[in-house]
XYZ file of C-alpha atoms in Angstrom:
659
model
C 0.000 0.000 0.000
C 2.838 2.328 0.794
C 4.381 1.629 -2.616
C 1.209 2.355 -4.481
C 0.944 5.760 -2.829
C 4.433 6.841 -3.850
C 4.145 5.793 -7.490
C 6.873 4.520 -9.804
C 9.898 6.239 -11.341
C 12.273 5.126 -14.081
C 15.200 6.262 -11.987
C 14.095 4.271 -8.980
C 16.501 1.592 -7.936
C 15.186 -1.898 -7.593
C 15.155 -3.073 -4.018
C 14.507 -6.669 -4.844
C 14.702 -8.925 -7.778
C 11.677 -10.482 -9.369
C 11.328 -14.105 -8.372
C 11.909 -16.589 -11.097
C 9.581 -19.561 -10.890
C 8.536 -22.391 -13.049
C 6.087 -21.552 -15.794
C 2.441 -22.009 -14.870
C -0.221 -23.318 -17.153
C -2.899 -20.844 -18.032
C -6.250 -22.522 -18.193
C -8.374 -19.390 -18.800
C -7.913 -15.854 -20.030
C -6.723 -13.311 -17.491
C -9.426 -10.897 -16.396
C -8.669 -7.206 -16.819
C -9.745 -5.145 -13.809
C -10.895 -1.587 -14.410
C -8.340 0.994 -13.406
C -7.621 4.618 -14.117
C -4.124 3.551 -15.070
C -4.319 0.363 -16.982
C -1.288 -1.690 -16.215
C -0.112 -4.800 -17.954
C 0.058 -7.634 -15.569
C 3.392 -9.386 -15.267
C 3.537 -12.944 -16.308
C 5.300 -13.838 -13.108
C 2.721 -12.036 -11.073
C 4.880 -8.910 -10.340
C 2.945 -5.620 -10.697
C 6.005 -3.306 -10.370
C 7.481 -4.551 -13.631
C 4.236 -3.926 -15.433
C 4.063 -0.381 -14.127
C 7.607 0.340 -15.284
C 6.897 -0.902 -18.793
C 3.764 1.169 -18.892
C 5.702 4.300 -18.028
C 8.247 3.572 -20.778
C 5.450 3.154 -23.305
C 3.866 6.416 -22.414
C 7.158 8.325 -22.663
C 8.034 6.964 -26.128
C 4.479 7.418 -27.433
C 4.334 11.178 -26.801
C 2.828 13.197 -29.651
C 3.536 16.788 -30.585
C 0.640 18.909 -31.645
C 2.317 21.645 -33.754
C 5.220 20.365 -35.903
C 7.444 22.861 -37.832
C 6.917 23.193 -41.573
C 10.107 22.117 -43.370
C 8.669 22.663 -46.840
C 8.902 26.446 -46.671
C 10.720 27.618 -49.820
C 11.510 31.051 -48.419
C 13.738 29.677 -45.742
C 17.411 30.701 -46.041
C 19.835 28.019 -47.315
C 21.980 26.050 -44.962
C 25.400 27.721 -44.639
C 28.477 25.895 -45.970
C 30.788 24.441 -43.391
C 34.182 26.198 -43.668
C 37.251 24.078 -44.397
C 39.818 23.658 -41.657
C 43.583 24.450 -42.168
C 45.790 21.660 -43.391
C 47.552 21.162 -40.073
C 44.177 20.817 -38.250
C 42.427 18.811 -40.907
C 43.785 15.379 -39.985
C 44.743 13.807 -36.756
C 48.387 12.864 -36.305
C 47.446 9.563 -34.742
C 45.306 8.497 -37.696
C 46.878 7.651 -41.113
C 46.198 10.124 -43.882
C 43.935 8.850 -46.612
C 45.095 11.567 -49.053
C 48.602 10.195 -48.996
C 47.617 6.653 -49.737
C 48.648 5.594 -53.254
C 51.293 8.358 -53.594
C 55.064 7.781 -53.618
C 57.152 9.555 -50.974
C 59.636 11.641 -52.963
C 63.001 12.986 -51.826
C 63.092 16.757 -51.437
C 66.597 17.743 -52.516
C 66.155 21.385 -51.507
C 65.206 20.367 -47.975
C 68.247 18.111 -47.691
C 70.508 20.986 -48.785
C 69.427 23.040 -45.761
C 72.292 23.312 -43.275
C 69.882 23.702 -40.334
C 67.863 20.597 -41.192
C 66.631 18.617 -38.188
C 66.845 15.078 -39.430
C 64.667 13.346 -36.842
C 61.856 15.872 -37.062
C 61.968 15.936 -40.861
C 61.983 12.142 -41.212
C 59.151 11.808 -38.693
C 57.026 14.325 -40.556
C 57.670 12.803 -43.974
C 57.634 9.086 -43.176
C 55.108 8.921 -40.319
C 52.350 7.572 -42.579
C 54.558 5.625 -45.017
C 54.235 1.921 -45.540
C 57.080 -0.612 -45.628
C 57.332 -0.467 -49.421
C 57.394 3.328 -49.358
C 60.170 3.233 -46.761
C 62.221 0.901 -48.971
C 61.657 3.123 -52.025
C 62.615 6.215 -50.039
C 65.787 4.503 -48.805
C 66.683 3.489 -52.359
C 66.160 7.064 -53.562
C 68.450 8.367 -50.813
C 71.149 5.857 -51.799
C 70.938 6.871 -55.452
C 71.189 10.530 -54.447
C 74.196 9.721 -52.268
C 75.971 7.854 -55.095
C 75.279 10.675 -57.527
C 76.602 13.239 -55.049
C 79.725 11.114 -54.488
C 80.322 10.839 -58.240
C 79.876 14.585 -58.695
C 82.287 15.223 -55.834
C 84.933 12.970 -57.391
C 84.573 14.681 -60.746
C 84.846 18.100 -59.115
C 87.943 17.045 -57.187
C 89.574 15.712 -60.371
C 88.715 18.869 -62.334
C 89.953 21.117 -59.530
C 93.173 19.118 -59.257
C 93.774 19.354 -62.991
C 93.120 23.083 -63.000
C 95.324 23.552 -59.936
C 98.234 21.725 -61.566
C 97.803 23.738 -64.754
C 97.639 27.034 -62.882
C 100.640 26.061 -60.753
C 102.727 25.372 -63.849
C 101.685 28.683 -65.392
C 102.442 30.500 -62.119
C 105.878 28.856 -61.892
C 106.619 29.810 -65.475
C 105.458 33.359 -64.859
C 107.564 33.518 -61.699
C 110.667 32.554 -63.657
C 109.947 35.159 -66.312
C 109.397 37.813 -63.663
C 112.648 36.813 -61.967
C 114.538 37.187 -65.228
C 112.840 40.502 -65.954
C 113.684 41.760 -62.477
C 117.330 40.899 -62.985
C 117.431 42.636 -66.342
C 115.733 45.740 -64.956
C 118.105 45.855 -61.994
C 121.054 45.486 -64.310
C 119.732 48.215 -66.562
C 119.160 50.569 -63.631
C 122.668 49.971 -62.276
C 124.238 50.571 -65.660
C 122.281 53.762 -66.204
C 123.206 55.068 -62.757
C 126.848 54.241 -63.365
C 126.734 55.958 -66.748
C 125.123 59.045 -65.277
C 127.827 59.175 -62.583
C 130.637 58.789 -65.131
C 129.175 61.406 -67.450
C 128.625 63.781 -64.563
C 125.004 64.700 -65.072
C 124.203 67.503 -62.623
C 121.483 66.960 -60.102
C 118.331 69.046 -60.597
C 118.343 72.178 -58.526
C 115.904 72.632 -55.708
C 114.461 75.665 -57.408
C 113.242 73.573 -60.353
C 109.623 72.543 -60.226
C 108.415 68.951 -60.203
C 107.725 68.945 -63.930
C 111.253 69.956 -64.776
C 112.660 67.297 -62.426
C 110.569 64.566 -63.958
C 111.569 65.626 -67.471
C 115.229 65.675 -66.490
C 114.933 62.232 -64.876
C 113.227 60.794 -67.960
C 115.829 62.307 -70.216
C 118.639 60.822 -68.122
C 117.067 57.341 -68.034
C 116.061 57.274 -71.703
C 118.361 54.742 -73.358
C 117.921 51.849 -75.707
C 119.435 48.396 -75.529
C 121.798 49.171 -78.388
C 123.154 52.242 -76.594
C 123.578 50.215 -73.425
C 125.584 47.544 -75.229
C 127.701 50.228 -76.861
C 128.373 51.846 -73.492
C 129.408 48.499 -72.015
C 131.790 47.877 -74.900
C 133.304 51.330 -74.415
C 133.878 50.669 -70.714
C 135.463 47.291 -71.447
C 137.815 48.753 -74.054
C 138.777 51.515 -71.639
C 139.555 48.858 -69.021
C 141.775 46.993 -71.457
C 143.558 50.201 -72.292
C 144.144 51.392 -68.717
C 144.889 48.043 -67.038
C 147.666 46.019 -68.516
C 146.875 42.336 -68.951
C 143.154 42.748 -68.261
C 142.166 41.541 -71.705
C 143.749 38.192 -70.898
C 141.445 37.745 -67.876
C 138.374 39.463 -69.306
C 137.854 38.777 -73.001
C 134.927 40.311 -74.838
C 131.634 38.526 -74.035
C 128.187 39.906 -74.853
C 126.737 41.521 -71.748
C 130.011 41.757 -69.767
C 130.422 45.147 -68.133
C 131.971 46.899 -65.137
C 129.643 47.330 -62.169
C 131.929 48.972 -59.588
C 135.495 50.298 -59.605
C 137.451 51.301 -56.456
C 141.122 52.291 -56.277
C 141.628 53.174 -52.583
C 142.555 49.688 -51.370
C 145.712 48.154 -49.897
C 146.668 44.486 -49.938
C 147.667 43.194 -46.480
C 149.940 40.355 -45.470
C 147.804 37.487 -44.198
C 150.234 36.731 -41.329
C 151.271 40.204 -40.074
C 148.427 42.347 -41.529
C 150.995 44.813 -42.806
C 150.427 46.729 -46.027
C 152.171 45.196 -48.992
C 151.023 47.234 -52.014
C 148.183 49.287 -53.370
C 145.295 47.463 -55.019
C 142.684 48.493 -57.557
C 139.414 46.464 -57.447
C 137.185 46.016 -60.514
C 133.802 44.342 -59.892
C 132.162 43.096 -63.071
C 128.876 41.308 -63.565
C 130.654 37.922 -63.574
C 134.242 38.429 -62.309
C 136.265 40.276 -59.677
C 139.656 41.543 -60.869
C 142.441 42.928 -58.667
C 145.083 45.169 -60.236
C 148.246 46.586 -58.626
C 150.532 49.515 -59.378
C 154.012 48.844 -60.618
C 156.847 51.064 -61.627
C 157.345 51.648 -65.289
C 160.775 51.355 -66.785
C 161.895 54.783 -67.957
C 164.950 56.086 -69.790
C 167.391 57.615 -67.275
C 168.373 60.261 -69.828
C 164.743 61.406 -70.081
C 163.863 64.405 -67.984
C 160.768 64.328 -65.828
C 159.255 67.230 -63.968
C 156.870 67.117 -61.049
C 153.696 65.045 -61.026
C 153.793 64.324 -64.720
C 156.972 62.371 -64.280
C 155.557 60.531 -61.266
C 152.375 59.495 -63.095
C 154.314 58.354 -66.107
C 156.571 56.193 -63.942
C 153.741 53.873 -62.678
C 151.417 51.507 -64.455
C 148.374 49.403 -63.469
C 148.737 45.675 -64.026
C 146.045 43.017 -63.608
C 147.180 40.694 -60.837
C 144.309 38.304 -60.098
C 140.829 37.602 -61.447
C 138.191 35.210 -60.057
C 134.713 34.165 -61.166
C 132.128 35.486 -58.725
C 130.493 32.108 -58.166
C 133.843 30.648 -56.988
C 134.781 33.205 -54.315
C 133.485 34.392 -50.949
C 133.877 37.937 -49.616
C 133.889 38.240 -45.818
C 133.747 41.405 -43.729
C 136.550 41.109 -41.134
C 134.976 43.749 -38.905
C 132.085 41.391 -38.179
C 134.503 38.636 -37.112
C 136.324 40.833 -34.573
C 139.995 40.775 -33.593
C 142.074 40.811 -30.436
C 142.949 44.201 -29.036
C 141.730 47.685 -29.761
C 144.437 48.276 -32.336
C 143.426 45.165 -34.227
C 139.802 46.239 -34.293
C 140.806 49.665 -35.659
C 142.936 48.167 -38.418
C 140.344 45.573 -39.455
C 137.265 47.827 -39.352
C 137.664 48.581 -43.088
C 139.173 45.230 -44.149
C 137.713 42.390 -46.158
C 138.861 38.856 -46.909
C 138.465 37.154 -50.298
C 138.548 33.372 -50.209
C 139.139 31.342 -53.342
C 139.466 27.631 -52.706
C 142.232 27.145 -50.122
C 143.664 30.622 -50.692
C 142.771 33.757 -48.749
C 143.549 37.394 -49.613
C 143.044 40.392 -47.309
C 142.426 43.976 -48.454
C 141.828 47.186 -46.478
C 140.338 50.453 -47.561
C 142.573 53.492 -47.233
C 139.628 55.744 -46.416
C 138.629 56.159 -42.812
C 134.897 55.801 -43.470
C 133.186 52.475 -44.143
C 131.449 53.699 -47.295
C 133.858 52.077 -49.756
C 133.712 48.723 -48.016
C 129.933 48.795 -47.597
C 129.368 49.685 -51.245
C 131.667 46.884 -52.382
C 130.018 44.280 -50.138
C 126.493 45.283 -51.153
C 127.353 45.326 -54.848
C 129.130 41.956 -54.585
C 126.215 40.265 -52.825
C 123.677 41.707 -55.215
C 125.639 40.702 -58.315
C 126.270 37.187 -56.967
C 122.580 36.768 -56.195
C 121.579 37.940 -59.670
C 124.225 35.742 -61.257
C 122.959 32.658 -59.430
C 119.382 33.412 -60.393
C 120.365 33.921 -64.020
C 122.348 30.693 -64.060
C 119.452 28.821 -62.455
C 117.048 30.249 -65.024
C 119.395 29.260 -67.857
C 119.744 25.750 -66.460
C 115.992 25.404 -66.093
C 115.448 26.665 -69.618
C 118.026 24.314 -71.079
C 116.734 21.400 -69.038
C 113.157 22.113 -70.097
C 114.248 22.076 -73.740
C 116.241 18.867 -73.382
C 113.921 17.213 -70.885
C 111.159 16.569 -73.365
C 113.345 14.832 -75.927
C 115.401 12.992 -73.280
C 112.245 11.821 -71.525
C 110.738 10.674 -74.783
C 113.808 8.690 -75.799
C 114.632 6.918 -72.524
C 111.565 4.699 -72.024
C 111.069 3.002 -75.374
C 113.424 0.170 -76.369
C 112.140 0.488 -79.932
C 114.072 3.752 -80.307
C 117.399 2.002 -79.767
C 117.207 0.604 -83.301
C 116.357 3.984 -84.831
C 119.885 5.313 -85.301
C 118.875 8.083 -87.694
C 116.134 9.273 -85.364
C 118.466 9.264 -82.352
C 121.043 11.234 -84.318
C 118.413 13.800 -85.235
C 117.209 14.029 -81.634
C 120.726 14.568 -80.310
C 121.168 17.405 -82.787
C 117.811 18.911 -81.853
C 118.774 19.430 -78.201
C 120.582 22.673 -79.024
C 117.678 23.985 -81.080
C 114.590 25.806 -79.802
C 111.802 23.745 -78.266
C 109.678 21.804 -80.739
C 106.017 22.856 -80.725
C 103.164 21.199 -82.586
C 99.660 22.405 -83.386
C 96.905 20.405 -81.635
C 93.336 21.605 -82.205
C 94.473 25.192 -82.611
C 96.779 25.161 -79.550
C 100.559 25.031 -79.462
C 101.791 22.013 -77.509
C 105.272 20.684 -76.863
C 106.418 17.091 -77.023
C 105.776 16.743 -73.309
C 102.065 16.865 -74.098
C 102.587 14.009 -76.537
C 104.248 12.000 -73.777
C 101.207 12.630 -71.577
C 99.016 11.196 -74.311
C 101.335 8.190 -74.567
C 101.002 7.657 -70.799
C 97.216 7.722 -71.070
C 97.427 5.182 -73.883
C 99.622 2.912 -71.727
C 97.130 3.070 -68.874
C 94.236 2.251 -71.193
C 96.114 -0.754 -72.593
C 96.978 -1.936 -69.083
C 93.342 -1.642 -67.986
C 92.220 -3.381 -71.210
C 90.009 -0.514 -72.318
C 90.388 -1.554 -75.907
C 87.896 0.851 -77.497
C 89.462 3.928 -75.832
C 92.978 2.666 -76.611
C 92.206 2.097 -80.301
C 90.609 5.533 -80.532
C 93.694 7.056 -78.895
C 96.019 5.314 -81.364
C 93.971 6.630 -84.284
C 94.108 10.162 -82.856
C 97.896 10.135 -82.386
C 98.476 8.640 -85.824
C 96.332 11.338 -87.365
C 98.301 13.958 -85.432
C 101.632 12.546 -86.598
C 100.416 12.399 -90.173
C 99.490 16.078 -90.058
C 103.022 17.161 -89.010
C 104.411 17.780 -92.460
C 107.226 20.210 -91.646
C 108.419 18.705 -88.341
C 109.965 15.390 -89.329
C 111.604 14.750 -85.941
C 108.328 15.004 -84.042
C 106.535 12.995 -86.725
C 109.035 10.134 -86.603
C 109.148 10.144 -82.807
C 105.356 10.072 -82.387
C 104.953 7.436 -85.087
C 107.575 5.175 -83.504
C 106.019 5.411 -80.042
C 102.466 4.936 -81.277
C 103.424 1.930 -83.408
C 105.098 0.327 -80.388
C 101.913 0.741 -78.313
C 99.754 -0.424 -81.213
C 101.819 -3.602 -81.477
C 101.324 -4.348 -77.768
C 97.624 -3.652 -78.111
C 97.403 -5.938 -81.145
C 99.055 -8.751 -79.154
C 96.454 -8.415 -76.414
C 93.608 -8.351 -78.918
C 94.995 -11.409 -80.701
C 95.134 -13.301 -77.423
C 91.591 -12.210 -76.652
C 90.438 -13.276 -80.130
C 92.090 -16.675 -79.697
C 90.146 -17.305 -76.478
C 86.744 -15.874 -77.535
C 86.512 -16.963 -81.183
C 83.430 -19.090 -80.448
C 81.337 -15.938 -79.702
C 80.155 -13.980 -82.727
C 79.814 -10.585 -81.009
C 83.193 -10.803 -79.242
C 84.868 -11.953 -82.457
C 83.415 -9.062 -84.425
C 84.610 -6.524 -81.832
C 88.141 -7.923 -81.601
C 88.598 -8.208 -85.364
C 87.229 -4.669 -85.840
C 89.810 -3.331 -83.363
C 92.650 -5.141 -85.126
C 91.491 -3.851 -88.508
C 91.406 -0.269 -87.162
C 94.962 -0.744 -85.899
C 96.070 -1.824 -89.412
C 96.700 -5.400 -88.219
C 94.225 -7.129 -90.537
C 96.592 -10.007 -91.523
C 97.191 -10.784 -87.844
C 93.444 -10.845 -87.208
C 92.864 -13.208 -90.139
C 95.679 -15.566 -89.206
C 94.757 -15.623 -85.517
C 91.085 -16.350 -86.137
C 91.619 -19.137 -88.671
C 94.355 -20.797 -86.604
C 92.081 -20.732 -83.544
C 89.310 -22.399 -85.547
C 91.723 -25.031 -86.828
C 92.764 -25.833 -83.273
C 89.117 -26.106 -82.277
C 88.336 -28.580 -85.112
C 91.343 -30.726 -84.202
C 90.393 -30.766 -80.517
C 86.763 -31.673 -81.188
C 87.592 -34.511 -83.618
C 90.167 -36.033 -81.265
C 87.535 -36.086 -78.534
C 85.344 -38.449 -80.621
C 85.950 -42.064 -79.553
C 85.523 -45.104 -81.787
C 83.045 -47.452 -80.101
C 82.935 -50.232 -82.752
C 80.336 -48.827 -85.149
C 82.200 -47.423 -88.152
C 79.144 -45.795 -89.709
C 78.319 -43.908 -86.510
C 81.943 -42.850 -86.070
C 82.166 -41.440 -89.621
C 78.826 -39.715 -89.030
C 80.202 -37.925 -85.961
C 83.470 -36.956 -87.631
C 81.829 -35.510 -90.739
C 79.227 -33.613 -88.736
C 81.859 -31.961 -86.491
C 84.137 -31.100 -89.392
C 81.616 -29.558 -91.754
C 79.489 -27.797 -89.117
C 82.561 -26.040 -87.693
C 83.800 -25.150 -91.192
C 80.368 -23.723 -92.039
C 80.236 -21.623 -88.852
C 83.759 -20.358 -89.432
C 82.999 -19.233 -92.985
C 79.766 -17.574 -91.871
C 81.558 -15.594 -89.133
C 84.376 -14.725 -91.533
C 81.907 -13.221 -93.986
C 80.486 -10.985 -91.244
C 83.853 -9.802 -89.886
C 86.086 -9.348 -92.941
C 85.562 -7.560 -96.259
C 84.579 -9.664 -99.301
C 87.967 -9.103 -100.961
C 89.588 -11.332 -98.307
C 87.191 -14.248 -98.853
C 89.771 -16.124 -100.895
C 91.861 -16.719 -97.764
C 88.846 -18.279 -96.024
C 88.076 -20.527 -99.010
C 91.691 -21.688 -99.066
C 91.485 -22.499 -95.360
C 88.227 -24.438 -95.862
C 89.826 -26.469 -98.679
C 92.742 -27.360 -96.401
C 90.320 -28.570 -93.722
C 88.493 -30.636 -96.363
C 91.792 -32.282 -97.315
C 92.398 -33.067 -93.636
C 88.951 -34.679 -93.433
C 89.584 -36.770 -96.575
C 92.844 -38.010 -95.073
C 91.061 -38.925 -91.848
C 88.280 -40.628 -93.817
C 90.826 -42.647 -95.785
C 92.472 -43.913 -92.609
C 89.125 -44.928 -91.124
C 88.007 -46.743 -94.316
C 91.351 -48.348 -95.008
C 90.050 -51.879 -94.372
C 86.699 -51.401 -96.133
C 86.253 -52.504 -99.724
C 85.410 -49.743 -102.213
C 81.794 -49.912 -103.313
C 80.615 -52.072 -100.460
C 77.541 -51.221 -98.460
C 79.594 -49.945 -95.547
C 81.644 -47.823 -97.907
C 78.571 -46.366 -99.515
C 76.916 -45.594 -96.184
C 79.998 -43.883 -94.725
C 80.744 -41.802 -97.818
C 77.048 -40.937 -98.204
C 76.825 -39.625 -94.645
C 79.955 -37.566 -95.193
C 78.598 -36.055 -98.404
C 75.275 -35.346 -96.745
C 77.032 -33.340 -94.056
C 79.205 -31.628 -96.659
C 76.000 -30.267 -98.149
C 75.837 -27.849 -95.179
C 78.525 -25.795 -96.910
C 75.914 -24.688 -99.437
C 74.517 -22.331 -96.779
C 77.661 -20.170 -97.075
C 78.051 -20.491 -100.863
C 80.549 -23.377 -101.012
C 79.999 -26.758 -102.692
C 82.277 -29.477 -101.285
C 80.016 -32.461 -101.919
C 81.856 -33.675 -105.007
C 85.240 -33.397 -103.301
C 84.405 -35.639 -100.357
C 86.093 -39.023 -100.826
C 86.780 -38.472 -104.571
C 90.539 -38.663 -104.368
C 90.252 -41.583 -101.961
C 88.208 -43.669 -104.392
C 90.651 -43.055 -107.228
C 93.614 -44.040 -105.090
C 91.952 -47.251 -103.993
C 91.082 -48.162 -107.577
C 94.667 -47.514 -108.689
C 95.928 -49.696 -105.879
C 93.488 -52.446 -106.909
C 94.657 -52.319 -110.524
């Protein structure tokens, strides 16, 4: 009763479970009792379950009186849903359907970025990739890596080649600049010495800058011819004033006096006492020392004053040394014992030539004379060494090419005329040849020969044959330079012979392959070794026929044995002729026919030995000869008919023997 007053609620918790009992048989229809709230009785006799179901029915069977009208045409359209940005459109945890079916490509520009974060980039690109896409992406990265490595190697090789070329040009330019610097220094010294001897007055301070520059240009304006003439004048004056100087200093182009000093005294090496006056002449290649001696005069002649004193002395050349063989040492820098020794040696120098030593002291109290002599000596010696080094390098560069070309090839030892011409060409200017519009020396030719040797060693036959053709064409185009033409031809022929030997060996081992045979014979023909190619190929085929026939064993059946022999012989001859027709020109077909006839004669001899005990005309004879002729009919495929020649001479010989 208390439950009926409170009513039922869908949210009410059940306090007890409905009892489950055995089904009961219904013998009559259940009577419906009138009620304001009709409730469906429970089958099990529980009224609370029926009330709950009734409440559920009433809630789901609610009707609305006024429904909205959706058929109104004046209603505004439904707005379009805006699209989300790309980075919000898909969830990172769910695979993208737009990417499915597309190949993950490698972004080269992204990989070139120096600030690339590899883990983040790979995660973003390959997060949705499948296993196959990962393998394809890895393969693409490997291909890109190999291509980058190849490009890097090519760049390194090109940069190295350019660096070597630029280094050689820089070294050559450095030598030319060194020579030019020496010539300019020599010219400046000579002009200064000439201006001092002539006594050109210095420009006055009152002159303006324009006048000074004009005076300086006028003083320095001199040609090479005038300079040579001035040097010759100085040298003749030296011969005239110094007795015996022409014996030490003969006339040589370019020889001239650099410095002349007369205020010197020769000292004794042991006591450092003055022995005699000395006059020093420093030339561009020698140092000459002259002394004063008394001149023999007539006692009856009258002399007055200084004129008589000057006439009574003469200057005689005492010693002369090449500059590169002597050393000049400043004794003041070495020091000496005692204050008096230091004072005497402050202006002294020592000249050492081999085991000899000579000491000279300046008569002037100042060190100017000594300093000028030491500076001039060191400068001239330095320039002389540089000039000699440049001359040696120039001569060696001229002789190096020919010497280098003639020392490595034993084939040149038999070319006496060529060696005689090369030995005479060492004193001539460097030989230059025209290669594609550029002037090249023989050293360039040797570089090409080295490349050819490397190609032959690596068995790059196509590149080597092309290189031989190029060098032969170059040598053929040298009409006016016979030495270079003979030298290049000799070297190229030597390499071509080695290359032909390798190709012949290769042809002998690969003659069974048509493509390899065609390539090898084509290379030999391009090298002008066609007879070697023909002989090598046919001899290799002959060896093959002999080997194959010797491998056939006689097992008791003569007919079967002759069948095997004839089939091997004529099938190999047919294949040889067919390959020969494809590799050689038709004009050389006669050599192949001759070879085929020789092989036919060999087969007839072998056939005669096998049928030696068989009677002519018997059934066995007819069967064996018939099989051989049947196989000889294969030669008709290459245009040769050997059927009538098989066993013909053998039959005649047997008949003659029977008669």
